[in-house]
Coordinates of C-alpha atoms (C1' of nucleotides) in Angstrom, one line a residue:
Chain L
M600 CA 152.5 54.8 7.3
P601 CA 149.5 54.3 9.5
G602 CA 146.6 56.6 9.9
Y603 CA 145.8 57.4 6.3
S604 CA 142.1 56.8 6.5
R605 CA 141.4 58.9 9.5
S606 CA 143.4 61.9 8.5
T607 CA 141.4 62.5 5.4
A608 CA 138.9 64.0 7.8
F609 CA 141.1 67.1 7.8
A610 CA 141.1 67.6 4.1
E611 CA 138.8 70.5 4.3
S612 CA 140.4 72.1 7.3
S613 CA 142.3 75.3 6.9
H614 CA 145.4 74.3 8.8
T615 CA 146.6 71.8 6.2
T616 CA 147.5 72.7 2.7
S617 CA 150.3 70.5 1.6
A618 CA 149.4 67.0 0.8
N619 CA 152.0 65.2 2.8
S620 CA 151.3 67.2 5.9
I621 CA 147.7 66.2 5.9
L622 CA 148.6 62.5 5.9
S623 CA 150.1 62.3 9.3
L624 CA 147.9 64.7 11.3
R625 CA 146.1 62.5 13.7
E626 CA 143.5 63.2 16.3
I627 CA 144.3 62.4 19.9
K628 CA 142.3 62.7 23.0
A629 CA 143.1 65.4 25.6
Q630 CA 141.4 67.5 28.2
C631 CA 142.5 70.7 29.8
N632 CA 141.8 69.6 33.3
I633 CA 144.3 66.8 33.1
C634 CA 146.8 68.7 31.0
G635 CA 150.2 69.4 32.7
M636 CA 150.5 72.6 30.7
R637 CA 147.3 74.1 32.2
S638 CA 149.1 76.6 34.4
L639 CA 151.0 78.0 31.4
C640 CA 148.2 78.0 29.0
L641 CA 145.0 80.0 28.3
P642 CA 142.9 78.6 31.0
V643 CA 145.1 79.7 33.9
G644 CA 143.1 80.9 36.8
L645 CA 139.8 79.5 35.6
S646 CA 137.4 77.7 37.9
P647 CA 136.9 74.0 37.3
D648 CA 133.5 74.7 35.7
D649 CA 134.9 77.3 33.4
L650 CA 137.8 75.1 32.6
Q651 CA 135.4 72.4 31.5
Q652 CA 133.8 74.9 29.0
V653 CA 137.2 75.8 27.5
S654 CA 138.1 72.1 27.3
A655 CA 134.9 71.3 25.5
L656 CA 135.7 73.9 22.9
V657 CA 139.0 72.2 22.1
D658 CA 137.3 70.0 19.5
T659 CA 140.4 68.8 17.7
H660 CA 143.9 67.7 18.7
L661 CA 146.6 67.3 16.2
K662 CA 149.8 65.3 16.0
L663 CA 152.5 66.6 13.8
K664 CA 155.7 64.9 12.8
K665 CA 159.0 66.7 12.6
G666 CA 159.0 69.1 9.7
E667 CA 155.2 69.2 9.2
T668 CA 153.3 72.4 8.8
L669 CA 150.6 73.4 11.2
Y670 CA 149.6 76.4 9.2
R671 CA 151.0 78.3 6.3
T672 CA 151.4 82.0 5.5
G673 CA 148.3 83.4 3.8
T674 CA 145.9 80.5 4.7
L675 CA 142.7 81.3 6.5
F676 CA 142.9 81.9 10.2
T677 CA 140.3 79.9 12.1
A678 CA 141.8 78.9 15.4
L679 CA 144.4 79.4 18.0
Y680 CA 146.8 76.5 18.7
A681 CA 148.2 75.5 22.0
V682 CA 151.4 73.4 22.0
R683 CA 150.7 70.4 24.2
L684 CA 154.0 68.6 23.5
G685 CA 157.0 69.3 21.4
S686 CA 158.0 72.5 19.7
L687 CA 157.5 74.6 16.6
K688 CA 159.1 77.5 14.8
T689 CA 157.2 80.2 13.1
T690 CA 158.7 82.0 10.1
V691 CA 157.8 85.2 8.4
L692 CA 158.4 85.8 4.7
A693 CA 159.5 88.9 2.9
E694 CA 158.1 89.6 -0.6
D695 CA 161.5 89.0 -2.1
G696 CA 161.6 85.5 -0.7
R697 CA 163.8 86.1 2.3
E698 CA 162.6 84.1 5.2
Q699 CA 163.2 84.7 8.9
V700 CA 162.5 82.6 12.0
A701 CA 160.2 84.8 14.1
G702 CA 159.6 82.5 17.0
Y703 CA 160.4 79.3 18.7
H704 CA 157.4 77.9 20.6
M705 CA 157.5 75.2 23.2
L706 CA 154.9 73.4 25.2
G707 CA 152.3 75.4 27.0
E708 CA 152.5 78.3 24.4
L709 CA 149.8 79.6 22.2
I710 CA 150.4 80.3 18.5
G711 CA 148.5 81.5 15.5
L712 CA 147.8 84.8 17.2
D713 CA 148.9 87.0 14.4
G714 CA 146.2 85.7 12.2
I715 CA 143.5 87.5 14.2
G716 CA 144.3 90.8 12.7
T717 CA 143.8 90.1 9.0
G718 CA 142.0 86.8 9.1
L719 CA 144.9 85.2 7.4
H720 CA 147.9 83.6 9.0
G721 CA 150.9 86.0 8.9
C722 CA 153.5 83.3 9.3
H723 CA 154.4 79.7 8.7
A724 CA 154.4 77.3 11.7
I725 CA 156.5 74.2 11.3
A726 CA 157.0 71.4 13.9
L727 CA 160.7 71.0 14.9
E728 CA 160.0 67.6 16.4
D729 CA 157.0 65.4 16.9
T730 CA 154.4 67.7 18.3
E731 CA 150.9 67.7 19.7
I732 CA 148.6 70.6 19.3
C733 CA 145.2 71.6 20.8
V734 CA 143.0 73.4 18.3
M735 CA 140.8 76.2 19.7
P736 CA 138.3 77.6 17.1
F737 CA 138.7 81.3 17.5
D738 CA 135.0 82.3 17.0
Q739 CA 134.0 80.0 19.7
L740 CA 136.7 81.3 21.9
E741 CA 135.5 84.9 21.4
T742 CA 131.9 83.8 22.2
L743 CA 133.0 82.0 25.4
A744 CA 135.2 84.9 26.4
R745 CA 132.1 87.1 26.6
E746 CA 130.8 84.9 29.4
L747 CA 134.0 84.3 31.2
P748 CA 135.9 87.5 32.1
T749 CA 138.9 85.6 33.3
L750 CA 139.2 83.9 29.9
Q751 CA 138.7 87.2 28.2
H752 CA 141.5 88.7 30.2
N753 CA 143.7 85.8 29.6
I754 CA 143.3 86.2 25.9
H755 CA 144.2 89.8 26.1
Q756 CA 147.2 89.0 28.3
T757 CA 148.4 86.3 25.9
L758 CA 148.2 88.7 23.0
A759 CA 149.9 91.5 24.9
Q760 CA 152.7 89.2 26.1
E761 CA 153.4 88.3 22.6
I762 CA 153.8 92.0 21.9
A763 CA 156.1 92.4 24.8
R764 CA 158.1 89.4 23.6
D765 CA 158.4 90.9 20.1
H766 CA 159.6 94.2 21.6
S767 CA 162.4 92.5 23.4
I768 CA 163.4 90.7 20.2
M769 CA 163.4 94.0 18.4
L770 CA 165.7 95.3 21.0
L771 CA 167.9 92.3 20.6
L772 CA 168.0 92.6 16.8
G773 CA 168.4 96.4 16.7
S774 CA 171.0 97.0 19.3
M775 CA 172.9 93.9 20.4
R776 CA 176.1 92.4 19.1
A777 CA 176.2 88.8 18.0
E778 CA 177.6 87.4 21.2
E779 CA 175.0 89.2 23.2
R780 CA 172.2 87.9 21.0
L781 CA 173.3 84.3 21.4
A782 CA 173.8 84.7 25.1
V783 CA 170.3 86.1 25.5
F784 CA 168.9 83.3 23.4
L785 CA 170.6 80.6 25.5
V786 CA 169.5 82.2 28.8
N787 CA 166.0 82.6 27.5
L788 CA 165.8 78.9 26.6
S789 CA 167.3 78.0 29.9
D790 CA 164.6 80.0 31.8
R791 CA 161.8 78.5 29.7
Y792 CA 162.9 74.9 30.2
C793 CA 163.3 75.6 33.9
R794 CA 159.7 76.9 34.1
R795 CA 158.5 73.7 32.5
G796 CA 160.2 71.5 35.0
Y797 CA 163.2 70.6 32.8
S798 CA 166.8 71.2 33.5
S799 CA 167.8 74.8 33.0
T800 CA 171.4 73.8 32.4
E801 CA 171.2 70.9 30.0
F802 CA 169.0 70.8 27.0
V803 CA 168.9 69.9 23.3
L804 CA 168.4 72.6 20.7
R805 CA 165.6 71.8 18.3
M806 CA 166.8 74.2 15.7
T807 CA 169.8 74.1 13.3
R808 CA 172.5 76.7 13.4
E809 CA 170.9 78.3 10.4
E810 CA 167.5 78.6 12.1
I811 CA 169.1 80.0 15.2
G812 CA 171.0 82.5 13.1
S813 CA 167.9 83.5 11.2
Y814 CA 166.1 84.0 14.5
L815 CA 168.9 86.2 15.8
G816 CA 169.7 88.1 12.6
L817 CA 173.0 86.3 12.2
K818 CA 174.5 83.9 9.7
L819 CA 174.9 80.2 10.6
E820 CA 178.7 80.5 10.5
T821 CA 178.6 83.2 13.1
V822 CA 176.4 81.1 15.4
S823 CA 178.7 78.2 15.0
R824 CA 181.8 80.3 15.8
L825 CA 180.1 81.8 18.8
F826 CA 179.2 78.4 20.2
S827 CA 182.8 77.4 19.8
R828 CA 184.0 80.6 21.5
F829 CA 181.6 80.3 24.4
Q830 CA 182.9 76.7 24.9
E831 CA 186.5 77.9 24.8
E832 CA 185.7 80.5 27.4
G833 CA 184.0 77.9 29.6
L834 CA 180.6 79.4 29.4
I835 CA 178.9 76.4 27.9
Q836 CA 179.6 72.9 26.6
V837 CA 178.4 72.1 23.1
Q838 CA 178.1 68.8 21.4
G839 CA 176.1 69.3 18.2
R840 CA 172.7 70.4 19.5
A841 CA 173.3 69.3 23.0
I842 CA 174.0 72.3 25.2
K843 CA 175.2 72.3 28.8
I844 CA 175.4 75.7 30.5
L845 CA 178.4 75.9 32.7
N846 CA 178.4 79.6 33.7
S847 CA 174.9 80.9 33.7
E848 CA 175.9 84.1 35.5
A849 CA 178.4 85.1 32.8
L850 CA 175.9 84.4 30.1
R851 CA 173.3 86.5 31.7
A852 CA 175.9 89.3 32.2
L853 CA 176.7 89.1 28.4
G854 CA 173.0 89.6 27.6
G855 CA 172.7 92.6 29.9
H856 CA 170.3 90.6 32.1
Q857 CA 167.5 91.6 29.8
N858 CA 166.4 88.0 29.3
S859 CA 164.3 86.9 32.2
A860 CA 161.8 89.7 31.5
S861 CA 160.2 87.8 28.6
E862 CA 158.7 84.4 28.8
T863 CA 158.6 83.2 25.3
A864 CA 161.1 83.8 22.6
Chain N
M43 CA 152.1 128.5 31.2
P44 CA 148.3 128.2 31.5
G45 CA 146.4 125.3 32.9
Y46 CA 148.3 124.7 36.1
S47 CA 145.3 124.5 38.4
R48 CA 143.3 122.1 36.3
S49 CA 146.1 119.7 35.6
T50 CA 146.6 118.9 39.3
A51 CA 143.6 116.7 38.9
F52 CA 145.9 114.2 37.2
A53 CA 148.3 114.1 40.0
E54 CA 147.1 110.6 41.2
S55 CA 146.7 109.3 37.7
S56 CA 149.1 106.6 36.6
H57 CA 150.0 108.1 33.3
T58 CA 152.0 111.0 34.7
T59 CA 155.0 110.6 36.9
S60 CA 157.4 113.4 36.1
A61 CA 156.5 116.8 37.5
N62 CA 156.9 118.8 34.4
S63 CA 154.8 116.5 32.3
I64 CA 151.9 116.7 34.7
L65 CA 151.8 120.5 34.4
S66 CA 150.7 120.7 30.8
L67 CA 148.4 117.8 30.5
R68 CA 145.0 119.4 29.9
E69 CA 141.6 118.0 29.5
I70 CA 139.8 118.6 26.2
K71 CA 136.3 117.7 25.0
A72 CA 136.0 115.1 22.3
Q73 CA 133.5 112.5 21.1
C74 CA 134.0 109.5 19.0
N75 CA 131.0 110.2 16.7
I76 CA 132.5 113.5 15.6
C77 CA 136.1 112.3 15.5
G78 CA 137.7 112.1 12.0
M79 CA 139.8 109.2 13.1
R80 CA 136.8 107.1 13.9
S81 CA 137.3 104.8 10.9
L82 CA 140.9 104.0 11.9
C83 CA 140.3 103.7 15.5
L84 CA 138.8 101.1 17.9
P85 CA 135.2 101.8 17.2
V86 CA 135.4 100.9 13.5
G87 CA 132.2 99.1 12.4
L88 CA 130.2 99.9 15.5
S89 CA 126.6 101.0 15.3
P90 CA 125.8 104.6 16.3
D91 CA 124.3 103.3 19.6
D92 CA 127.4 101.2 20.4
L93 CA 129.6 104.0 19.3
Q94 CA 127.9 106.2 21.9
Q95 CA 128.8 103.6 24.6
V96 CA 132.4 103.6 23.7
S97 CA 132.5 107.3 23.5
A98 CA 131.0 107.5 27.0
L99 CA 133.8 105.4 28.3
V100 CA 136.4 107.8 27.1
D101 CA 136.3 109.8 30.2
T102 CA 139.5 111.7 29.8
H103 CA 141.2 113.5 27.0
L104 CA 144.8 114.7 27.3
K105 CA 146.9 117.3 25.6
L106 CA 150.6 116.7 25.6
K107 CA 153.2 119.1 24.5
K108 CA 156.2 118.0 22.4
G109 CA 158.6 116.0 24.6
E110 CA 156.1 115.2 27.3
T111 CA 155.5 111.7 28.6
L112 CA 152.2 109.9 28.2
Y113 CA 153.3 106.9 30.2
R114 CA 156.6 105.5 31.5
T115 CA 158.1 102.1 31.6
G116 CA 157.1 100.3 34.7
T117 CA 154.2 102.5 35.7
L118 CA 150.8 100.9 36.3
F119 CA 148.8 100.1 33.2
T120 CA 145.2 101.3 33.5
A121 CA 144.1 102.5 30.0
L122 CA 144.6 102.3 26.3
Y123 CA 145.3 105.5 24.5
A124 CA 144.1 106.6 21.1
V125 CA 146.1 109.2 19.3
R126 CA 143.6 111.9 18.3
L127 CA 146.1 114.4 16.9
G128 CA 149.9 114.5 16.7
S129 CA 152.3 111.7 17.1
L130 CA 154.3 109.8 19.7
K131 CA 157.3 107.5 19.9
T132 CA 157.5 104.5 22.2
T133 CA 160.9 103.3 23.4
V134 CA 162.0 100.1 25.1
L135 CA 164.8 100.0 27.6
A136 CA 167.4 97.3 28.1
E137 CA 168.7 96.6 31.6
D138 CA 172.0 98.0 30.7
G139 CA 170.4 101.3 29.9
R140 CA 170.4 101.0 26.1
E141 CA 167.2 102.5 24.7
Q142 CA 165.6 101.8 21.4
V143 CA 162.7 103.4 19.6
A144 CA 160.1 100.6 19.3
G145 CA 157.4 102.5 17.5
Y146 CA 156.2 105.7 15.8
H147 CA 152.5 106.3 16.3
M148 CA 150.4 108.7 14.5
L149 CA 146.8 109.8 14.7
G150 CA 144.1 107.1 14.7
E151 CA 146.5 104.6 16.4
L152 CA 146.1 102.9 19.7
I153 CA 149.0 102.7 22.2
G154 CA 149.6 101.2 25.6
L155 CA 148.7 97.7 24.5
D156 CA 151.9 96.1 25.8
G157 CA 150.9 96.9 29.3
I158 CA 148.0 94.5 29.3
G159 CA 150.2 91.5 29.7
T160 CA 151.9 92.4 32.9
G161 CA 149.8 95.2 34.2
L162 CA 152.8 97.5 33.9
H163 CA 153.7 99.6 30.9
G164 CA 156.5 97.9 29.0
C165 CA 157.7 101.0 27.2
H166 CA 157.9 104.7 27.4
A167 CA 155.6 106.9 25.3
I168 CA 156.7 110.4 24.5
A169 CA 155.0 113.0 22.3
L170 CA 157.0 114.0 19.3
E171 CA 154.9 117.1 18.8
D172 CA 151.8 118.7 20.5
T173 CA 149.5 115.8 20.7
E174 CA 145.9 114.9 21.8
I175 CA 145.0 111.6 23.4
C176 CA 141.8 109.8 24.2
V177 CA 142.1 107.8 27.4
M178 CA 140.1 104.5 27.5
P179 CA 140.1 102.8 30.9
F180 CA 140.9 99.2 30.1
D181 CA 138.8 97.5 32.7
Q182 CA 135.7 99.4 31.4
L183 CA 136.7 98.5 27.9
E184 CA 136.9 94.8 28.8
T185 CA 133.5 95.0 30.4
L186 CA 131.9 96.8 27.4
A187 CA 133.6 94.3 25.0
R188 CA 131.6 91.5 26.6
E189 CA 128.4 93.2 25.4
L190 CA 129.6 94.3 22.1
P191 CA 131.1 91.5 20.0
T192 CA 132.3 94.0 17.3
L193 CA 134.2 95.9 19.9
Q194 CA 135.6 92.7 21.3
H195 CA 136.8 91.6 17.9
N196 CA 138.3 95.1 17.2
I197 CA 140.3 94.9 20.4
H198 CA 141.6 91.5 19.3
Q199 CA 142.3 92.8 15.8
T200 CA 144.2 95.8 17.2
L201 CA 146.4 93.6 19.4
A202 CA 147.0 91.1 16.6
Q203 CA 147.9 93.9 14.1
E204 CA 150.4 95.1 16.5
I205 CA 151.9 91.7 16.6
A206 CA 152.0 91.5 12.8
R207 CA 153.6 95.0 12.7
D208 CA 156.3 93.9 15.1
H209 CA 157.0 90.8 13.0
S210 CA 157.6 92.9 10.0
I211 CA 160.0 95.1 12.0
M212 CA 161.8 92.0 13.2
L213 CA 162.2 91.0 9.6
L214 CA 163.5 94.4 8.8
L215 CA 166.0 94.4 11.7
G216 CA 167.1 90.9 11.2
S217 CA 167.6 90.6 7.5
M218 CA 167.7 94.0 5.7
R219 CA 170.6 96.2 4.9
A220 CA 170.7 99.8 5.9
E221 CA 169.4 101.3 2.7
E222 CA 166.6 98.8 2.6
R223 CA 165.5 99.6 6.1
L224 CA 165.4 103.3 5.4
A225 CA 163.5 102.8 2.2
V226 CA 160.9 100.6 4.0
F227 CA 160.6 103.3 6.7
L228 CA 159.9 106.1 4.2
V229 CA 157.5 104.1 2.1
N230 CA 155.7 103.0 5.3
L231 CA 155.4 106.6 6.4
S232 CA 154.2 107.6 2.9
D233 CA 151.4 105.0 3.0
R234 CA 150.3 105.9 6.5
Y235 CA 150.1 109.6 5.7
C236 CA 148.2 108.8 2.5
R237 CA 145.7 106.7 4.4
R238 CA 145.0 109.7 6.7
G239 CA 144.4 112.0 3.8
Y240 CA 147.8 113.7 3.8
S241 CA 150.2 113.9 1.0
S242 CA 152.0 110.6 0.4
T243 CA 154.9 112.3 -1.3
E244 CA 155.6 115.3 1.0
F245 CA 155.8 115.2 4.7
V246 CA 157.8 116.3 7.7
L247 CA 159.6 113.8 9.8
R248 CA 158.9 114.1 13.5
M249 CA 161.9 112.2 14.6
T250 CA 165.6 113.1 14.7
R251 CA 168.1 111.2 12.7
E252 CA 169.1 109.5 16.0
E253 CA 165.6 108.4 16.7
I254 CA 165.1 107.1 13.2
G255 CA 168.4 105.3 13.5
S256 CA 167.4 103.8 16.8
Y257 CA 164.1 102.6 15.3
L258 CA 165.9 101.0 12.4
G259 CA 168.8 99.6 14.2
L260 CA 171.3 102.0 12.7
K261 CA 173.5 104.9 13.8
L262 CA 172.4 108.4 13.2
E263 CA 175.4 109.0 10.8
T264 CA 174.3 106.1 8.7
V265 CA 170.8 107.5 8.5
S266 CA 172.1 110.9 7.5
R267 CA 174.4 109.4 4.9
L268 CA 171.6 107.4 3.4
F269 CA 169.3 110.4 3.2
S270 CA 172.1 112.2 1.3
R271 CA 172.6 109.3 -1.0
F272 CA 168.9 108.8 -1.7
Q273 CA 168.9 112.5 -2.7
E274 CA 171.9 112.1 -4.9
E275 CA 170.2 109.2 -6.6
G276 CA 167.1 111.2 -7.2
L277 CA 164.9 109.0 -5.0
I278 CA 163.9 111.8 -2.5
Q279 CA 164.6 115.4 -1.7
V280 CA 165.6 116.2 1.8
Q281 CA 165.7 119.5 3.6
G282 CA 166.3 118.7 7.3
R283 CA 163.2 116.9 8.3
A284 CA 161.2 117.9 5.3
I285 CA 161.0 114.9 2.9
K286 CA 159.7 114.9 -0.7
I287 CA 159.5 111.5 -2.3
L288 CA 160.5 111.8 -6.0
N289 CA 160.7 108.1 -7.0
S290 CA 158.3 106.1 -4.9
E291 CA 158.6 103.0 -7.2
A292 CA 162.4 102.8 -6.8
L293 CA 162.0 103.2 -3.0
R294 CA 159.5 100.4 -2.9
A295 CA 161.7 98.2 -5.0
L296 CA 164.6 98.8 -2.5
G297 CA 162.5 97.6 0.4
G298 CA 161.3 94.5 -1.5
H299 CA 157.8 95.8 -1.5
Q300 CA 157.3 94.3 1.9
N301 CA 156.0 97.7 3.3
S302 CA 152.4 98.1 2.4
A303 CA 151.5 95.0 4.3
S304 CA 151.7 96.6 7.7
E305 CA 149.7 99.6 8.7
T306 CA 151.6 101.0 11.6
A307 CA 155.3 101.2 12.1
Chain I
dC854 C1' 175.9 136.8 20.8
dG855 C1' 177.1 132.4 22.8
dA856 C1' 175.7 127.9 24.0
dC857 C1' 173.3 124.0 22.5
dT858 C1' 171.2 120.7 19.7
dA859 C1' 170.7 118.6 15.2
dG860 C1' 172.6 117.4 11.0
dT861 C1' 176.4 116.5 7.5
dT862 C1' 180.6 114.6 5.9
dG863 C1' 185.2 112.3 6.0
dA864 C1' 188.7 108.8 7.5
dG865 C1' 189.7 104.6 9.5
dG866 C1' 188.6 100.2 12.0
dC867 C1' 186.1 96.2 13.3
dC868 C1' 182.5 93.0 13.5
dA869 C1' 180.0 90.0 11.0
dG870 C1' 179.2 88.4 6.3
dT871 C1' 180.9 85.7 2.3
dC872 C1' 183.2 82.1 0.1
dA873 C1' 185.2 77.8 0.5
dA874 C1' 187.1 73.5 2.3
dT875 C1' 186.6 69.9 5.5
dG876 C1' 184.6 67.3 9.3
dT877 C1' 180.5 65.1 11.6
dT878 C1' 176.1 63.1 12.2
dG879 C1' 172.1 60.5 11.2
dG880 C1' 169.1 58.1 8.2
dT881 C1' 168.6 54.6 4.4
dG882 C1' 169.3 50.6 1.8
dG883 C1' 172.2 46.9 0.3
Chain G
dC962 C1' 176.2 45.8 10.1
dC963 C1' 178.3 48.8 7.3
dA964 C1' 178.7 51.8 3.2
dC965 C1' 176.8 55.7 1.5
dC966 C1' 174.7 60.0 1.1
dA967 C1' 172.7 64.3 2.4
dA968 C1' 172.2 67.5 5.8
dC969 C1' 174.3 69.8 9.4
dA970 C1' 178.3 71.8 11.5
dT971 C1' 183.1 73.7 12.0
dT972 C1' 186.9 76.4 10.7
dG973 C1' 189.8 79.6 8.0
dA974 C1' 190.8 83.5 4.9
dC975 C1' 189.1 87.5 3.1
dT976 C1' 185.8 91.3 2.3
dG977 C1' 182.8 94.9 3.1
dG978 C1' 179.1 97.5 5.3
dC979 C1' 178.3 99.8 9.1
dC980 C1' 180.2 101.9 13.4
dT981 C1' 183.3 105.0 15.6
dC982 C1' 185.6 109.1 16.1
dA983 C1' 186.0 113.6 14.7
dA984 C1' 185.5 118.1 12.5
dC985 C1' 182.5 121.3 10.8
dT986 C1' 177.9 123.7 9.6
dA987 C1' 173.2 125.3 10.4
dG988 C1' 169.6 126.5 13.1
dT989 C1' 167.4 127.8 17.7
dC990 C1' 166.7 129.8 22.1
dG991 C1' 167.7 132.2 26.0

DNA sequence: CGACTAGTTGAGGCCAGTCAATGTTGGTGG
DNA sequence: CCACCAACATTGACTGGCCTCAACTAGTCG
């Protein structure tokens, strides 16, 4: 495995705790002004000059392989992370060991937000595929935000959007039936892929049935059965993790149309 | 009903839309430096001088009667609201009309946060009893935060804590059984009352069985049955909405101890 | 006093969980 | 290239926890 020598530079960094995840985190070069995710990310609406300042603050870029940890529950919070490429899941942990998927994050999204409150990360972020991350030290971000009102407002918006997203998931978990939950999930993915310029009708799930179930408050068998049933009913076509949406309207109807409201999920 | 003439001053304000709620919103005088909730609120850690600036920015104080609306889903977001006295519930609304209680907020807590993201309030805030509110215009708050790093950080913390709180509710809704949910709910209330100097073992619920059920993703009958069962088992004593906790340990054990982590609920 | 809202309790049904067997996929090493 | 293995996925049979429907009680307010 290449890259051993460089990656030791991260040994003291907070976002790596397990030995094997350290080994393949690699620096890459990237700049906000040439990043395709700019319009979805924190710098949206910034002037070129201001953009340059934010870009300068992104001192580190990470590459994670599938299954590697970006940060772990309870570790020190130091930075926000922007997903540049790939995707991650975040999981929260109950005291009794139960674990639940709390979020699925794709490119252009910011994660690590929940650490701001306590100074410690409140969840565990794991790459679902090979993934690239921009690291934004939070103290520097706060400092810069005092000079750039637009950036300040974007930070507030990002945090508040996360709250709104969580509320819609609470609604889903608290009051929807299994089929509605899965329908909402699929429609939400479809919308998010669409917004990123990918097909809204054909995509590959990055999560296992168990992870999807955990996210939706269901068991993996239930998820599997529902996929099969949706296929029987002509709503979708499933082949393992490859999904083709055949009847988007019906899916949206199942979910009570309450999907398009929230960006992330 | 007194106060008609004054309250017309709020007619153009965003946080009142229904006629009857306007009528009893009344201004009161209050200042942060003499407020008992200071240590739980946004100005925590501020110097006296800085505190004065925040206090100056709280230009309006509202009094709501039980059942009155502070803000409504979809109305313009202009300010954050600090609960000075009393309590409120916030509810989110699905497109199909289903409504769910998303939060129970007591004195010292900040609400209205979710409106920052879109500029429109994402939920509906209703007083559960006679309640006093401090109104903090958000644009002024943002401006002031640029000069006061502590305030800026407190805003970030408040937002992030709300995210952490939502995550723990998602965990509750997604993976706990009915009795665990109610146990967590009671322990959480107990902790919050305790922190505010009230009894941690005896308090009065401000929500109906239906509202509690909605909040916990259960039906009101289930909540009622569980209260009865907890009483049979000697965990609590219930008399309508009056609760006495008899066996806090057992209650905490039921909830997997995952309660004390989050402040609000 | 009557109408209404909130709460309790019981009987029965259904949705999703549990347990278990089998099939499929993808990565690894001979 | 194929055999093998482990992880992932599907499907069936059964169970059980919570919901639904319903009757009844206790306060509350005009």
